[in-house]
PDB file of C-alpha atoms in Angstrom:
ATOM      1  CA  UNK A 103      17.411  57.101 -33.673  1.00  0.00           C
ATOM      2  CA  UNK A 104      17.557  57.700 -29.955  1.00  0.00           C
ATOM      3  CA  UNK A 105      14.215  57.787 -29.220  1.00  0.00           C
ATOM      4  CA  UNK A 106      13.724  54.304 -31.245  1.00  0.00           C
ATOM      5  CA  UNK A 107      16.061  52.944 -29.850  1.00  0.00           C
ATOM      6  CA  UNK A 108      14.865  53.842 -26.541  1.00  0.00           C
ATOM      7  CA  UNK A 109      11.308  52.819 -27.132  1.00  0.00           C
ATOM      8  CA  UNK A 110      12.610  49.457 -28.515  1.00  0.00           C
ATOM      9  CA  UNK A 111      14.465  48.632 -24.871  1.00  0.00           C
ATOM     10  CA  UNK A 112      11.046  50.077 -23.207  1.00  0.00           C
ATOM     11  CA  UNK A 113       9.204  47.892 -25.006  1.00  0.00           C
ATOM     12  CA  UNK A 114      11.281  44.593 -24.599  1.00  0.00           C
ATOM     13  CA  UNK A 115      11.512  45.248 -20.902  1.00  0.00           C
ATOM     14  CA  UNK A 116       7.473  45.802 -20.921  1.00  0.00           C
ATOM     15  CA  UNK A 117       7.676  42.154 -22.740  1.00  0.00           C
ATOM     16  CA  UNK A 118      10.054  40.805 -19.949  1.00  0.00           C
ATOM     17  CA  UNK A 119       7.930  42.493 -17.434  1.00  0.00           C
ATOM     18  CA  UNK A 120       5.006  40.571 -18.592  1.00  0.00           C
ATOM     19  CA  UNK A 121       6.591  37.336 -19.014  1.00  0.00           C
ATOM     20  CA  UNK A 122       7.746  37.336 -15.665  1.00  0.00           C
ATOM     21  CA  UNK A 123       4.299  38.550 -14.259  1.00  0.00           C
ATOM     22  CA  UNK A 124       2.777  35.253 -16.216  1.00  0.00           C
ATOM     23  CA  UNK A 125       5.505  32.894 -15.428  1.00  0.00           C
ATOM     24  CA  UNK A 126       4.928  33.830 -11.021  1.00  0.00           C
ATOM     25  CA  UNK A 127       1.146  33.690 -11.135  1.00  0.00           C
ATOM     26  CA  UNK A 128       1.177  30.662 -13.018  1.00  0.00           C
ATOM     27  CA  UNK A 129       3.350  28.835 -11.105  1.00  0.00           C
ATOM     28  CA  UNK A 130       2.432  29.865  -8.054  1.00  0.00           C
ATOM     29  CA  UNK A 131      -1.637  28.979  -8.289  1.00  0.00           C
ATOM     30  CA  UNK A 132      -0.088  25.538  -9.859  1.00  0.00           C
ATOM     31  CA  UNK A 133       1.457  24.785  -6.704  1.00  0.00           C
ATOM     32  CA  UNK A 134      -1.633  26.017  -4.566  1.00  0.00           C
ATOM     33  CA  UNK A 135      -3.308  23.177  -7.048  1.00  0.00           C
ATOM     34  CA  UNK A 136      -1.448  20.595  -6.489  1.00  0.00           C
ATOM     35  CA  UNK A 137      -1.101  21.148  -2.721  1.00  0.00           C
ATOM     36  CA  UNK A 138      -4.989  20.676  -2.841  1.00  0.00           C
ATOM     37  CA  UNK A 139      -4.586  17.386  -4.409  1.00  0.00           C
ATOM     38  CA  UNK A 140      -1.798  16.074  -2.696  1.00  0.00           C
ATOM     39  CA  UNK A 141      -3.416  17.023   0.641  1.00  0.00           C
ATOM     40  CA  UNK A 142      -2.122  19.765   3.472  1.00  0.00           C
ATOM     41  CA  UNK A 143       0.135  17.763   5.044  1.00  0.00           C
ATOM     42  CA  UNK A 144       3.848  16.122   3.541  1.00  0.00           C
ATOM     43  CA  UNK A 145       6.651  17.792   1.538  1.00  0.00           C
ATOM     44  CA  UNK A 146       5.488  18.706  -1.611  1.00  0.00           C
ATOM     45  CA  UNK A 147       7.845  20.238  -4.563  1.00  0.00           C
ATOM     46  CA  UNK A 148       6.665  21.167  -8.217  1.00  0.00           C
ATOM     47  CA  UNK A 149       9.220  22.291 -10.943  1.00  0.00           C
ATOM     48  CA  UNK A 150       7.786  23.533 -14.404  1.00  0.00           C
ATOM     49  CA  UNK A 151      10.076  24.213 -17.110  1.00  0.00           C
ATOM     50  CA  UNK A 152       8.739  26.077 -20.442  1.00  0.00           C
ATOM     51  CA  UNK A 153       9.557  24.794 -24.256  1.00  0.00           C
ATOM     52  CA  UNK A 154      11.813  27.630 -25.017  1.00  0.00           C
ATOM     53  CA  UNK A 155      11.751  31.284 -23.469  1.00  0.00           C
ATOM     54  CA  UNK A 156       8.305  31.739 -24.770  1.00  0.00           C
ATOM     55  CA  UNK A 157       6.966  28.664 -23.960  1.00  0.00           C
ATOM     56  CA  UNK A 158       4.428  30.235 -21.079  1.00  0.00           C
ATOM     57  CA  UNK A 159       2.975  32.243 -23.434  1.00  0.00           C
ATOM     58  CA  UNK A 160       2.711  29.518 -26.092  1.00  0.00           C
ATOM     59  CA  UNK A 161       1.286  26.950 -23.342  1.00  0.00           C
ATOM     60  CA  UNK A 162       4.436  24.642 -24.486  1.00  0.00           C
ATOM     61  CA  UNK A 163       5.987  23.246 -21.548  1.00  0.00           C
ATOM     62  CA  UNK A 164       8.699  20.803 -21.531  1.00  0.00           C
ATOM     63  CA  UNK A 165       8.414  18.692 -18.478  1.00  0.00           C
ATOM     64  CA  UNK A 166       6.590  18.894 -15.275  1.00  0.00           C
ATOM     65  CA  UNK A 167       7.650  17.064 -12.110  1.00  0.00           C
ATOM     66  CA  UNK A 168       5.985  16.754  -8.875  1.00  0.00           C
ATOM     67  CA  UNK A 169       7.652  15.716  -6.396  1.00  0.00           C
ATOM     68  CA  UNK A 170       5.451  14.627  -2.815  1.00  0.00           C
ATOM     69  CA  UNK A 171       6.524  12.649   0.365  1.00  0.00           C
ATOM     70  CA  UNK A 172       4.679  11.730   3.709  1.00  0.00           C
ATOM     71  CA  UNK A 173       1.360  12.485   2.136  1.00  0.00           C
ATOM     72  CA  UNK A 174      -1.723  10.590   2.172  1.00  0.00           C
ATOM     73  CA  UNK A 175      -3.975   8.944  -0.782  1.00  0.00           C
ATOM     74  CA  UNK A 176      -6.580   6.865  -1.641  1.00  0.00           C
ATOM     75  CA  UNK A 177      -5.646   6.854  -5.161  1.00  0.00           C
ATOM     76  CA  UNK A 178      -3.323   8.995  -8.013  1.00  0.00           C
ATOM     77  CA  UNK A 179      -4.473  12.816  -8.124  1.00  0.00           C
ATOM     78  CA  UNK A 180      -4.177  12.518 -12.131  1.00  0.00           C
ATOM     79  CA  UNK A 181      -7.319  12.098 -14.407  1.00  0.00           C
ATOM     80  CA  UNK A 182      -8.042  13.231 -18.052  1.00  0.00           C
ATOM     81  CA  UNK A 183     -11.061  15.512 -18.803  1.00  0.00           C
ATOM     82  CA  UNK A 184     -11.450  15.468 -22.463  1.00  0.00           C
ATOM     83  CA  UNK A 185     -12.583  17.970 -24.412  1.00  0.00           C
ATOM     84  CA  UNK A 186     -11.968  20.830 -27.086  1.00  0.00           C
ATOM     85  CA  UNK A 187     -10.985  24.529 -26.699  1.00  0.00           C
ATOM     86  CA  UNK A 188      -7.720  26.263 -25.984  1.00  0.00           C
ATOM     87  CA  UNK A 189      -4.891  23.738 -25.113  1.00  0.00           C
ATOM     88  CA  UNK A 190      -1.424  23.733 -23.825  1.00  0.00           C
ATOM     89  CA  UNK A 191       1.599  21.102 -24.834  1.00  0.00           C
ATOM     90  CA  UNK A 192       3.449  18.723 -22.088  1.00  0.00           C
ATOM     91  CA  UNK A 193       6.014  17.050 -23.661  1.00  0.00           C
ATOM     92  CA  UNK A 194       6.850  14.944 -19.943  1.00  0.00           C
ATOM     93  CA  UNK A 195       4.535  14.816 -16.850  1.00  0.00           C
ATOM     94  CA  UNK A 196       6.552  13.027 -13.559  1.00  0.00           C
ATOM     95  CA  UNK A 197       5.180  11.917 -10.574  1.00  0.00           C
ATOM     96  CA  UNK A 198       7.980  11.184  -7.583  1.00  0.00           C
ATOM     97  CA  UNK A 199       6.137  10.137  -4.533  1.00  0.00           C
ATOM     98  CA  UNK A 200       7.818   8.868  -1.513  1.00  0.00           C
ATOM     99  CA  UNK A 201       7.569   7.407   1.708  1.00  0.00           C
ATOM    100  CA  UNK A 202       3.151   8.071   1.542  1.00  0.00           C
ATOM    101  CA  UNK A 203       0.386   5.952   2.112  1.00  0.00           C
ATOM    102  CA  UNK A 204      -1.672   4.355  -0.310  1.00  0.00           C
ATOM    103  CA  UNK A 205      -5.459   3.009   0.725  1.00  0.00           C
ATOM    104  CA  UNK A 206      -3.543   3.748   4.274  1.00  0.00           C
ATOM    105  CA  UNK A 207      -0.796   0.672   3.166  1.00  0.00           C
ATOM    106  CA  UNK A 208       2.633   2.472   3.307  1.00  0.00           C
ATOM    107  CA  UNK A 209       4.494   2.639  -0.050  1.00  0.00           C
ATOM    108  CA  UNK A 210       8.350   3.068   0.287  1.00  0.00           C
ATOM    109  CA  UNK A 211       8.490   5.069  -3.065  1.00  0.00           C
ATOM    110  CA  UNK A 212       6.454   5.389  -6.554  1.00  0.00           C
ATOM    111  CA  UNK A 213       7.493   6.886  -9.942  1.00  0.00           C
ATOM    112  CA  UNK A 214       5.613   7.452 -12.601  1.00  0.00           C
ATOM    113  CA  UNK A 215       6.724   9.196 -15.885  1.00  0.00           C
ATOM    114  CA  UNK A 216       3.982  10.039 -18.982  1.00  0.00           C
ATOM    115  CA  UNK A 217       4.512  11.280 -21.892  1.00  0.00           C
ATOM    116  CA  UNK A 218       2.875  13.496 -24.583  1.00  0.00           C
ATOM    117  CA  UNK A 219       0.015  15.499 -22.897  1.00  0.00           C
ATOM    118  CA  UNK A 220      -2.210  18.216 -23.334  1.00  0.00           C
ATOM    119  CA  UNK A 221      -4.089  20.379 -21.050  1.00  0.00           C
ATOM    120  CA  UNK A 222      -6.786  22.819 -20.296  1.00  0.00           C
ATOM    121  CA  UNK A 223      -4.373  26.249 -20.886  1.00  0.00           C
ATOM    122  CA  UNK A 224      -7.431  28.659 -19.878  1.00  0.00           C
ATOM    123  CA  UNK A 225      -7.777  27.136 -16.795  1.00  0.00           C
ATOM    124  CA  UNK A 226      -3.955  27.052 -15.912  1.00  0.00           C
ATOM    125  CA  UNK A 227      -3.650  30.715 -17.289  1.00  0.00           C
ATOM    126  CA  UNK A 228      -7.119  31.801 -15.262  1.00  0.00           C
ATOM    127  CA  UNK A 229      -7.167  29.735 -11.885  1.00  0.00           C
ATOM    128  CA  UNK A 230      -3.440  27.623 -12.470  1.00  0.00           C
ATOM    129  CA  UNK A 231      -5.604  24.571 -12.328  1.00  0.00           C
ATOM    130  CA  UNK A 232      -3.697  21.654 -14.268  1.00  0.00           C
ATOM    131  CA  UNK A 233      -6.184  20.004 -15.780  1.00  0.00           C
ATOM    132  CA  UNK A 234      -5.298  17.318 -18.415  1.00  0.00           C
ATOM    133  CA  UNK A 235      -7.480  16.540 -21.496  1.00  0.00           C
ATOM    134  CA  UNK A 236      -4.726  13.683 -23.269  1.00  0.00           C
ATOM    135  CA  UNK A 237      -1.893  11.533 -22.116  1.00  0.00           C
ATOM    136  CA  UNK A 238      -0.113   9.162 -23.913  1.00  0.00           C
ATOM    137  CA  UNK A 239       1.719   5.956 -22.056  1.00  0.00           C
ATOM    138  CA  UNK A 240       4.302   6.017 -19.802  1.00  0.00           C
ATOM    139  CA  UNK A 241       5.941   3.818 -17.265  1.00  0.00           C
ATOM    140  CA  UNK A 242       5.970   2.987 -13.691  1.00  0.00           C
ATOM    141  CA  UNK A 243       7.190   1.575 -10.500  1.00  0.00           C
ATOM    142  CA  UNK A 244       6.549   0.709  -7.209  1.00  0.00           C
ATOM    143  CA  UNK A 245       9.061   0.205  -4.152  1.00  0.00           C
ATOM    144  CA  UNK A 246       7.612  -1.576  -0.799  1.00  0.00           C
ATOM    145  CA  UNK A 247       9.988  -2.114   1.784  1.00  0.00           C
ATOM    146  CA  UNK A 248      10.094  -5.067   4.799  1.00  0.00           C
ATOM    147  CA  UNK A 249       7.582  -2.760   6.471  1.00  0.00           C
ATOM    148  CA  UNK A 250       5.151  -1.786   4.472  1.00  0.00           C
ATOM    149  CA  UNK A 251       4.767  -5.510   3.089  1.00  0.00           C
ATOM    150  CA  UNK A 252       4.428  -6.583   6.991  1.00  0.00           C
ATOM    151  CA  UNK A 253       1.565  -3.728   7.315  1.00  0.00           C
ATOM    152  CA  UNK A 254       0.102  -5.142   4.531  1.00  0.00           C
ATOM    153  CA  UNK A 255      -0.431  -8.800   5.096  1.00  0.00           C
ATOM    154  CA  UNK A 256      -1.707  -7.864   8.099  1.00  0.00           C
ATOM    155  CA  UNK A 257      -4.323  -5.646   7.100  1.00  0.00           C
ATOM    156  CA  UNK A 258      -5.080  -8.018   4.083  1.00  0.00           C
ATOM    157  CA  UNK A 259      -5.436 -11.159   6.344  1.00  0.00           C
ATOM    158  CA  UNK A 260      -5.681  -9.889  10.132  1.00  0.00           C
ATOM    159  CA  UNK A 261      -6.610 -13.272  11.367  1.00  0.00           C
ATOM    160  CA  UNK A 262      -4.310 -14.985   9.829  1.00  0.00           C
ATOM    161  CA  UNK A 263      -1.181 -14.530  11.172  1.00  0.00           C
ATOM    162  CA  UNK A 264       0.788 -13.109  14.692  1.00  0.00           C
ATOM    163  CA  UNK A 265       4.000 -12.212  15.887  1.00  0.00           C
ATOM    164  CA  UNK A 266       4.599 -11.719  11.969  1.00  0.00           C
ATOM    165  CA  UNK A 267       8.184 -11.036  11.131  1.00  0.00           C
ATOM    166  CA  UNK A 268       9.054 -10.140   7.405  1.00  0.00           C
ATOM    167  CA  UNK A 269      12.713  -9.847   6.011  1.00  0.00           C
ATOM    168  CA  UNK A 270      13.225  -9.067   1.980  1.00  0.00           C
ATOM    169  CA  UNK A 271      16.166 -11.048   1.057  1.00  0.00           C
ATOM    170  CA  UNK A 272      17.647 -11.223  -2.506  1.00  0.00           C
ATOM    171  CA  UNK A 273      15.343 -12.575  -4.665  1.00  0.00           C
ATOM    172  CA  UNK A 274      12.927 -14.529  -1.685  1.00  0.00           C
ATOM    173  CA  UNK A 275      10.579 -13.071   0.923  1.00  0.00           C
ATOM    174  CA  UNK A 276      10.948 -14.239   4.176  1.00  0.00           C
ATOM    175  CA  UNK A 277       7.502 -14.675   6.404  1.00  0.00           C
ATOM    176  CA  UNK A 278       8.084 -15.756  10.290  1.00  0.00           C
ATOM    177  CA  UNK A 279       5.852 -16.325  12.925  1.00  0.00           C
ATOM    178  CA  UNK A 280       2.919 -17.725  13.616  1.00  0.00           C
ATOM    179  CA  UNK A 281      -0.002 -18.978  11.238  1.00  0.00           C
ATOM    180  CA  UNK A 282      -3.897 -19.961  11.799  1.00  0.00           C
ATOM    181  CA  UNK A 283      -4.427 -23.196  10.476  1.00  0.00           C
ATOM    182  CA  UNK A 284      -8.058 -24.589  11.339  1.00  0.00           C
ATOM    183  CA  UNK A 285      -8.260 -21.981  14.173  1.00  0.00           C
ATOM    184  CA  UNK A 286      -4.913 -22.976  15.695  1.00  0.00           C
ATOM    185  CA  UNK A 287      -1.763 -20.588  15.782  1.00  0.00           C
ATOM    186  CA  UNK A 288       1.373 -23.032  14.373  1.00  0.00           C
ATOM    187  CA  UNK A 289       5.073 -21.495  13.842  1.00  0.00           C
ATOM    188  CA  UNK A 290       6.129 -21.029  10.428  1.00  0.00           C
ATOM    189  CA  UNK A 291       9.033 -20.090   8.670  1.00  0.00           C
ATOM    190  CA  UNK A 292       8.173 -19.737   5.305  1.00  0.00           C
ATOM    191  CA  UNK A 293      10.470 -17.981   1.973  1.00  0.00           C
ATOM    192  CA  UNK A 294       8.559 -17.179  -0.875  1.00  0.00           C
ATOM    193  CA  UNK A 295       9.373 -15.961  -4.879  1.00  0.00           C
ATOM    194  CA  UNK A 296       6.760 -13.485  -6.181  1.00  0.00           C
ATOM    195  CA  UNK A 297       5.103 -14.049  -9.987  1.00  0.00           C
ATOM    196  CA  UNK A 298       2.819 -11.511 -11.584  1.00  0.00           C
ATOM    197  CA  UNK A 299      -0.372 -12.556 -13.383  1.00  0.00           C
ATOM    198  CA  UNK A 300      -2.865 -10.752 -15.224  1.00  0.00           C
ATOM    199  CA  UNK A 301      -1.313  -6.798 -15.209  1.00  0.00           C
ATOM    200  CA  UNK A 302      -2.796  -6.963 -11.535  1.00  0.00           C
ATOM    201  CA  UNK A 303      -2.305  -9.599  -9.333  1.00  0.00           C
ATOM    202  CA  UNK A 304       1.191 -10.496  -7.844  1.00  0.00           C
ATOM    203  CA  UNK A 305       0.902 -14.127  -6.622  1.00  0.00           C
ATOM    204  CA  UNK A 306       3.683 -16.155  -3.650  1.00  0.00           C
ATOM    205  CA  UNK A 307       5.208 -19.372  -6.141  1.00  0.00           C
ATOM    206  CA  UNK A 308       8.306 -21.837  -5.066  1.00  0.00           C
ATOM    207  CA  UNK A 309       7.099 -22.031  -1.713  1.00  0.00           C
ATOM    208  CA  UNK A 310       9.920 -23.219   1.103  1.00  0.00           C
ATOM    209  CA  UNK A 311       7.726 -23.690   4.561  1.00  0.00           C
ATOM    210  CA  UNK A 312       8.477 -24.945   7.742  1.00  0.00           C
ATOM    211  CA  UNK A 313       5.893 -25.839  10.601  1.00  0.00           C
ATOM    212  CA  UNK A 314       6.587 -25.732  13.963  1.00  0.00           C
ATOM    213  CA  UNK A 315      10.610 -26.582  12.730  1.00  0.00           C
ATOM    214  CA  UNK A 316       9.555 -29.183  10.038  1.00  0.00           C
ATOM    215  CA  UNK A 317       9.546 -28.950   6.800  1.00  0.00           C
ATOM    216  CA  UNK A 318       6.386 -29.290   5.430  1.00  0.00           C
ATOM    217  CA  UNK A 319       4.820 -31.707   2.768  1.00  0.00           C
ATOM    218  CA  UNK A 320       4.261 -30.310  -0.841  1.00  0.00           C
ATOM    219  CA  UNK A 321       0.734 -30.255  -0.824  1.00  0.00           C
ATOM    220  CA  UNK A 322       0.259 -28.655   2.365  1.00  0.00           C
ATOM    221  CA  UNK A 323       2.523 -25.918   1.126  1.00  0.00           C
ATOM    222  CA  UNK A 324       0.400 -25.702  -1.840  1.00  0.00           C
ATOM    223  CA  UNK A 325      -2.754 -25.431   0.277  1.00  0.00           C
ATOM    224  CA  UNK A 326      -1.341 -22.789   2.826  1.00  0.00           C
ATOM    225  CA  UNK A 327      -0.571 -21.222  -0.172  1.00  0.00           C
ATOM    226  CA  UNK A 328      -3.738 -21.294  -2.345  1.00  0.00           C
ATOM    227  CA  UNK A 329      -5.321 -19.805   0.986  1.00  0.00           C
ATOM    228  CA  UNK A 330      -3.600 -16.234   0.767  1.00  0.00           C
ATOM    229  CA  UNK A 331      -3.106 -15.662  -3.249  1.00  0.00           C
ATOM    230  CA  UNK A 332      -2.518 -13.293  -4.729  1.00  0.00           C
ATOM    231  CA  UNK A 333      -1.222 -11.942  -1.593  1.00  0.00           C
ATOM    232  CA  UNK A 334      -1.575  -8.356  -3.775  1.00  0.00           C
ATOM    233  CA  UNK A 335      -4.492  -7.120  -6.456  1.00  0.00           C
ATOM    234  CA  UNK A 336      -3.314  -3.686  -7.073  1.00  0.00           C
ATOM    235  CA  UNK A 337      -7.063  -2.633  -8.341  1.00  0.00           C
ATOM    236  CA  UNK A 338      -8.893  -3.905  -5.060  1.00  0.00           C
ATOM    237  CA  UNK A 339      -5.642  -3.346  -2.995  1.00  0.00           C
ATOM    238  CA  UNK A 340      -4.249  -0.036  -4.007  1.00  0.00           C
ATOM    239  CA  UNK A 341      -7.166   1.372  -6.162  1.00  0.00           C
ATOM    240  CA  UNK A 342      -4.920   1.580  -8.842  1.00  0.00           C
ATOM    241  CA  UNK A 343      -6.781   0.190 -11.596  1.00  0.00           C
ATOM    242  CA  UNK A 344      -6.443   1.982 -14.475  1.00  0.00           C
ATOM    243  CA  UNK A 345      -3.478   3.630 -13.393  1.00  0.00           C
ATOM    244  CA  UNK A 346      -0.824   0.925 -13.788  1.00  0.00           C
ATOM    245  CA  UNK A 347      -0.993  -2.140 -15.733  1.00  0.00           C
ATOM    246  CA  UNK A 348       1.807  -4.736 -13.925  1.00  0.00           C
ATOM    247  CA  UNK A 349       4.561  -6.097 -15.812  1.00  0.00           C
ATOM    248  CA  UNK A 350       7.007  -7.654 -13.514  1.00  0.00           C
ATOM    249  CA  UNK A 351       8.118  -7.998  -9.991  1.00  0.00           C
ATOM    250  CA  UNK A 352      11.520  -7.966  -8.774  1.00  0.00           C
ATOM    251  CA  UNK A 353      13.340  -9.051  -5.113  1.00  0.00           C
ATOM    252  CA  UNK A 354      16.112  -6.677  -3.963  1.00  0.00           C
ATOM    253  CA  UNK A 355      17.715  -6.507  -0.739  1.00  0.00           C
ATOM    254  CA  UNK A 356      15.195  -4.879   1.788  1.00  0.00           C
ATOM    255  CA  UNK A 357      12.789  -4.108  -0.900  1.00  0.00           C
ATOM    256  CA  UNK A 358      10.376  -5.525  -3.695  1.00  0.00           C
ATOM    257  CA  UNK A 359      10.065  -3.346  -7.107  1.00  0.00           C
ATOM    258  CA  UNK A 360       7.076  -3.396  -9.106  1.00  0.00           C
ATOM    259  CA  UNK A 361       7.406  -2.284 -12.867  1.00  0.00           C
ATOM    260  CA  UNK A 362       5.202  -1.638 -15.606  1.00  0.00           C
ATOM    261  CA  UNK A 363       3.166   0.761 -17.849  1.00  0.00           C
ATOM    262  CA  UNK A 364       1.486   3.688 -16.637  1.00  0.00           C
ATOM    263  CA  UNK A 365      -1.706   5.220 -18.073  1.00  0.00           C
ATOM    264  CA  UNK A 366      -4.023   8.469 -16.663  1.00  0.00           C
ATOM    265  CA  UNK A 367      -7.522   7.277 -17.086  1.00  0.00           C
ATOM    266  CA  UNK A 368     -10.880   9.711 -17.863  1.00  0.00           C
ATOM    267  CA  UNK A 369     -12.580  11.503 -15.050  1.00  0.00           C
ATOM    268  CA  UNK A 370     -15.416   9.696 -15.909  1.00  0.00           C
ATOM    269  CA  UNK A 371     -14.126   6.209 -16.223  1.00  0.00           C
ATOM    270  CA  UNK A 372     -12.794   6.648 -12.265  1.00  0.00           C
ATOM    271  CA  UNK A 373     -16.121   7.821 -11.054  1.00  0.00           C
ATOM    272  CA  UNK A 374     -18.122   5.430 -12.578  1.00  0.00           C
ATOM    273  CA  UNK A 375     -15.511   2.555 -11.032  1.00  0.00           C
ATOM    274  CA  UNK A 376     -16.230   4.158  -7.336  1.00  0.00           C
ATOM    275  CA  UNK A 377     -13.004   5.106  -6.979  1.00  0.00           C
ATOM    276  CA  UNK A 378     -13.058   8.897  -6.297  1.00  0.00           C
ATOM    277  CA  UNK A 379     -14.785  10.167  -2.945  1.00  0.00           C
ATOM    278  CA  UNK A 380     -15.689  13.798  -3.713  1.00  0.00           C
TER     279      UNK A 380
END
């Protein structure tokens, strides 16, 4: 009875011994993967957590979150590869990146949360490569602050304007300084509401402008207006087409929010859009 006994603990702790051996390597040539897409440089965190005890061995994993700031991208590191063979279970995939660049445009913060995946689970037990075959669709949003917006009009339109000031007030965007109009530099002072059009394009509407300290007449708002929308496309903008279809757009204090659904497309769909520099 002793010896039974004793080979029964032996053998459990040979179990737990090889559970723990799976869950290390795993997670540890997971995070060597995702460091490779997320680039050398930033703060990069990834947290796994198993369906159940067994949930390694079972490739059934509850949620994944990575977690990035300060890095650099042209586009998401997430695309499907489709096909058949051994598969693992994600019930939640999150993506928390902060204070990055996107198309070199700074992005104060974007979250993105999908559910119901599957993925490759020889190549995440063999080389901890996450590679996703299915996703279902999730949700997402987008923080820019006063800064990032300011970088980004000028890049977007870097004749346009100088000595650009822009303040994010509640519920209006502020725009001071100076603006081209027929090759001559006027002052402005011009709040704008944002409108979204399309799942893509974020347009200025309600347009309040002053010129050199007058207000100016409707139509000429209009015009100045026409010339710069949308003042975002977020497929030719921020290459994320296919990525994020746009819902709404919201004005907060020191920041605009972007909301909407979020989607992983194929690997194939992306490289036949140009998207992905290999």
């Amino acid at each position: 009875m002793n010896e039974a006994l004793s080979y029964l603990a032996f053998s459990i702790l040979g179990l737990l011994a090889i559970h723990a051996g799976i869950v290390h390597t795993v997670k540890t040539r997971a995070e060597q993967n995702i460091r490779a897409l997320l680039g050398s440089k930033g703060a990069i965190h990834l947290h796994i957590a198993p369906n159940g005890f067994w949930g390694w061995e079972q490739n059934r994993l509850r949620e994944v979150d990575i977690s990035a700031s300060h890095v650099s991208l042209l586009t998401i590191p997430l695309q499907l590869y489709p096909h058949s063979g051994w598969r693992g279970d994600i019930d939640s995939m999150s993506l928390h990146l902060r204070r990055f660049t996107l198309q070199n445009l700074p992005v104060h913060s974007l979250i993105i949360t999908i559910p119901h995946l599957t993925y490759d689970a020889g190549r995440a037990v063999l080389h901890g490569e996450l590679q996703l075959r299915s996703a279902g669709t999730g949700t997402a949003s987008i923080a820019i602050g006063a800064n990032g917006l300011k970088e980004f009009i000028l890049h977007k339109y870097p004749s346009r304007f100088e000595n650009l000031h822009v303040q994010i007030l509640s519920g209006k965007i502020a725009l001071t300084g100076s603006i081209n109009l027929i090759g001559e530099y006027v002052p402005i002072r011009s709040y704008y509401q944002l409108n979204v059009q399309d799942g893509r394009y974020v347009y200025l509407v309600s347009p309040e402008i002053e010129l050199n300290g007058s207000p100016t007449p409707s139509s000429l708002s209009a015009s100045i207006v026409h010339s710069i929308n949308p003042v975002l496309d977020l497929v030719k903008d921020l290459s994320l087409g296919g990525y994020f279809e746009l819902k709404s757009v919201s004005i907060q204090t020191g920041r605009v929010l972007f909301h909407g659904l979020a989607f992983i497309p194929s690997h194939s769909l992306i490289l036949n859009k140009g998207r992905v520099h290999e």
